Amino acid sequence: MKRTLLTTIAFILCVSTLRADEGMWIPALLQRNEAEMQAMGMKITADDIYSINHSSMKDAVVLFGGGCTGEIVSDQGLLLTNHHCGFDWIQKHSTIEHDYLTEGFWAMTMEEELPCPGLTAKMLRNMEDVTDKVLAGITDQTTDDERAQIIAENIKNIKESAQKDSQYKVTVESFYIGNQYFLMYNEIFDDVRMVGAPPSNIGKFGGDTDNWVWPRHTGDFSIFRIYKDGKPYKPDYHFTISLKGVEEGDFTFVFGYPARTNEYLPAVAVNQEANVIYPVVVDLRTQILNIYNKYQEKDPVVRLQYASKHAGLGNGWKKWMGVIEGIRNFKGIEKKQAFEEAYINWCQETRARMKYMHALRDLAPVYEEYEKYRMATTYLTEAGLSIELLEYAANFAKLAEVTKDTPQEEIDELIGELKEATTVFFKDYYQPIDEEVAITMLTAYSAAQPEDFRPEILNEIDRKFKGDVESYVDYLFGKTVLTSEEKVMAMLDNFKPSKAKKLAKDPAVVAVNSMMDFYVENVLAKSRECNEKINNLRRVYMEGQMKMIPEVYPEKRLYPDANFTLRVTYGKVGGFKPKDAVTYGYFTTLDGIMQKENPDIYDYVVTERLHELYDAKDYGRYADKDGSMHVAFIAGNHTTGGNSGSPILNANGELLGLNFDRTWEGTMSDLIYDPSICKNISVDIRYVLFLIDKYAGCTRLIDEMTIAE
Ligand code: ARG
Ligand code: ASP
């Protein structure tokens, strides 16, 4: 059957407006969602979730460290977050004798809770709309440059006067790409201690293989405690824990700190992201990860050394593959294009809307111009600096510029830093991997970047080594001193300004300097310029969309992109159909862990202790009413990076679990949300409590929680 273009567009638009679960809502404005939330099953009020007049749930949700969420679950400041969010701290506290990553860690008394200097928890105390104050003095005639200046000045004044009267830390945050501003009052806690973590074969069960994937069986939690003035913190609110579990269709909401989404990009930008940039990154990372895998499989020491590096590269790699596929399968670009056609039609109805039309149209050429610079940056970071030797060598650039006039203190400080960096670097460095990575990455870099627009070092490989990357890499690793910890330390111990010149000639320093110089001289300023233009145009395009969407698509969801501020999102529990003839159930159980078990594959090892509990079916009050131990479940909450560790709550606002991931098929939700495939994954709180109680015997923690049976 042949469809006309118009009916196709009408069809696409109609589909894209069915977005029941979409949206990350500003808690201070949640009244607007209350009726819908209650209609979906919520039994509490928006005021119970966020209030500045009395204690509310917002007083129990924190930004954990730089990029995760945590929630308070006792009147003594006990905090839950994900294992992968606490990972660095678990690792930092581990020693040869006490490997907490492998063994797990349980503080059996409060005295055993481990301080984590540098770790903070940030709690939102109040937020108020200051849009009018921030935009005061701006008219239709204000140029973009003037606008930026006026806003900076206004924000400075708003912050200064707010800070004078507040015990909290104030910031001003932009929403809707500069169309709305909020003044935020945050309380910062800087004494957060580590209380417990399961062994990695529970907290990271399935590892990178299962990462982003449903069905999932990861016990992804760790436990911390907030202290204030040296004592356990007494919060204004803490979550009650529900042991009732979830059923298909149940209302849930997630309260946390989503980092970044881009739901209002023009089609050209989504296309650039999904069809130009991501494929390059995925391809480069595939090559690197293949090399890592090869050596990691051969040697358990290397497996450990590269575990964290592998997870870091692998997380984005896998997610972006999902995004590329999701956008293709769900016709993301076509939907955006259809929307833009309707938008242009709307703009053309009145003269006053012309500026909104121009904003959209002007974005295309800027993105086109930007592509070259984005690509150059992508190859620098993903290919050039993926060579560990070069990334490490970048640290030495400053020392290589030292002269006899450089103050000795400065040199000493630099040397101190470099010694530290050197110890860290060699702890997890395996040169054969790096040499192979260097060969593949330099080959790819050189092939992809035009001769007249790339770092000089690539042209030099062509000239001096006749394009033979392997022999260049031999020379690079053969001649540099930076592959030997001993030599580097000796060089740093005996450093004199007269030796700087020699260091500057080290081939690794030469190579990375060439890449960085090229970037600074030819890419950085242009990228900034494009970015500024894009931001200004996107602000106007956003303003247009904010006017057009309620008029033309009153049922479409309009909410600000994630910006590292506290948000509420809600949706129902339920499985989905990821592809033809495949259906996913909405929960997993301990049975699935036993099915996945494989003692020979690191990611799927099951401990003796878990076996014992499983064989005895010793689940106590944490068993589901079906008798099994539920491990994880999925629901239609619109989440993103940063939402890890967020509480997922039921209709009464009781804790059901911890959000920790999304399903692979729906990772495109950062760009385009589709409720049929975009699902969040949470670990069931009953599995968490079962592990704390039955597995670890850390019952003192259970005793301080408030539990609704
Ligand atoms: N995909 C999740 C997120 O983006 C979890 C990552 C950590 N887990 C892992 N196996 N690497 O953060
Ligand atoms: N795993 C992510 C996080 O660490 C959550 C997500 O991207 O869905 O925040």
PDB file of N, CA and C and ligand atoms in Angstrom, residues 84 204 207-208 211-212 216 311 315 644 660-661, ligand 1:
ATOM      1  N   HIS A  84      27.646   1.179  41.552  1.00  0.00           N
ATOM      2  CA  HIS A  84      28.521   1.841  40.580  1.00  0.00           C
ATOM      3  C   HIS A  84      28.727   3.315  40.901  1.00  0.00           C
ATOM      4  N   LYS A 204      27.827  -5.774  40.893  1.00  0.00           N
ATOM      5  CA  LYS A 204      28.111  -5.535  39.476  1.00  0.00           C
ATOM      6  C   LYS A 204      27.809  -6.804  38.672  1.00  0.00           C
ATOM      7  N   GLY A 207      28.198  -7.456  34.976  1.00  0.00           N
ATOM      8  CA  GLY A 207      29.272  -6.564  34.504  1.00  0.00           C
ATOM      9  C   GLY A 207      28.917  -5.754  33.280  1.00  0.00           C
ATOM     10  N   ASP A 208      29.921  -5.596  32.429  1.00  0.00           N
ATOM     11  CA  ASP A 208      29.688  -4.816  31.217  1.00  0.00           C
ATOM     12  C   ASP A 208      28.872  -5.591  30.188  1.00  0.00           C
ATOM     13  N   ASN A 211      25.392  -4.729  31.085  1.00  0.00           N
ATOM     14  CA  ASN A 211      25.178  -3.288  31.219  1.00  0.00           C
ATOM     15  C   ASN A 211      24.208  -2.784  30.143  1.00  0.00           C
ATOM     16  N   TRP A 212      23.271  -1.934  30.509  1.00  0.00           N
ATOM     17  CA  TRP A 212      22.244  -1.347  29.631  1.00  0.00           C
ATOM     18  C   TRP A 212      21.215  -2.379  29.154  1.00  0.00           C
ATOM     19  N   ARG A 216      17.850  -8.012  33.698  1.00  0.00           N
ATOM     20  CA  ARG A 216      19.043  -7.654  34.464  1.00  0.00           C
ATOM     21  C   ARG A 216      18.976  -8.227  35.865  1.00  0.00           C
ATOM     22  N   ALA A 311      35.256  -0.430  31.633  1.00  0.00           N
ATOM     23  CA  ALA A 311      33.889  -0.041  31.991  1.00  0.00           C
ATOM     24  C   ALA A 311      33.602   1.385  31.533  1.00  0.00           C
ATOM     25  N   ASN A 315      30.769   1.832  28.674  1.00  0.00           N
ATOM     26  CA  ASN A 315      29.447   2.348  29.039  1.00  0.00           C
ATOM     27  C   ASN A 315      28.873   3.247  27.930  1.00  0.00           C
ATOM     28  N   SER A 644      21.081   7.586  38.391  1.00  0.00           N
ATOM     29  CA  SER A 644      21.528   6.371  39.062  1.00  0.00           C
ATOM     30  C   SER A 644      21.513   6.573  40.563  1.00  0.00           C
ATOM     31  N   PHE A 660      18.887   2.305  38.458  1.00  0.00           N
ATOM     32  CA  PHE A 660      20.320   2.256  38.116  1.00  0.00           C
ATOM     33  C   PHE A 660      20.642   2.212  36.633  1.00  0.00           C
ATOM     34  N   ASP A 661      19.656   2.038  35.776  1.00  0.00           N
ATOM     35  CA  ASP A 661      20.015   1.940  34.360  1.00  0.00           C
ATOM     36  C   ASP A 661      18.771   2.105  33.491  1.00  0.00           C
TER      37      ASP A 661
HETATM   38  N1  ARG B   1      24.728   1.948  32.350  1.00  0.00           N
HETATM   39  C1  ARG B   1      24.674   2.478  33.682  1.00  0.00           C
HETATM   40  C2  ARG B   1      24.986   3.978  33.677  1.00  0.00           C
HETATM   41  O1  ARG B   1      25.044   4.584  32.665  1.00  0.00           O
HETATM   42  C3  ARG B   1      25.537   1.728  34.627  1.00  0.00           C
HETATM   43  C4  ARG B   1      27.035   1.816  34.408  1.00  0.00           C
HETATM   44  C5  ARG B   1      27.867   1.067  35.402  1.00  0.00           C
HETATM   45  N2  ARG B   1      27.851  -0.358  35.202  1.00  0.00           N
HETATM   46  C6  ARG B   1      28.698  -1.044  34.386  1.00  0.00           C
HETATM   47  N3  ARG B   1      28.577  -2.332  34.288  1.00  0.00           N
HETATM   48  N4  ARG B   1      29.643  -0.432  33.708  1.00  0.00           N
HETATM   49  O2  ARG B   1      25.652   4.565  34.455  1.00  0.00           O
END
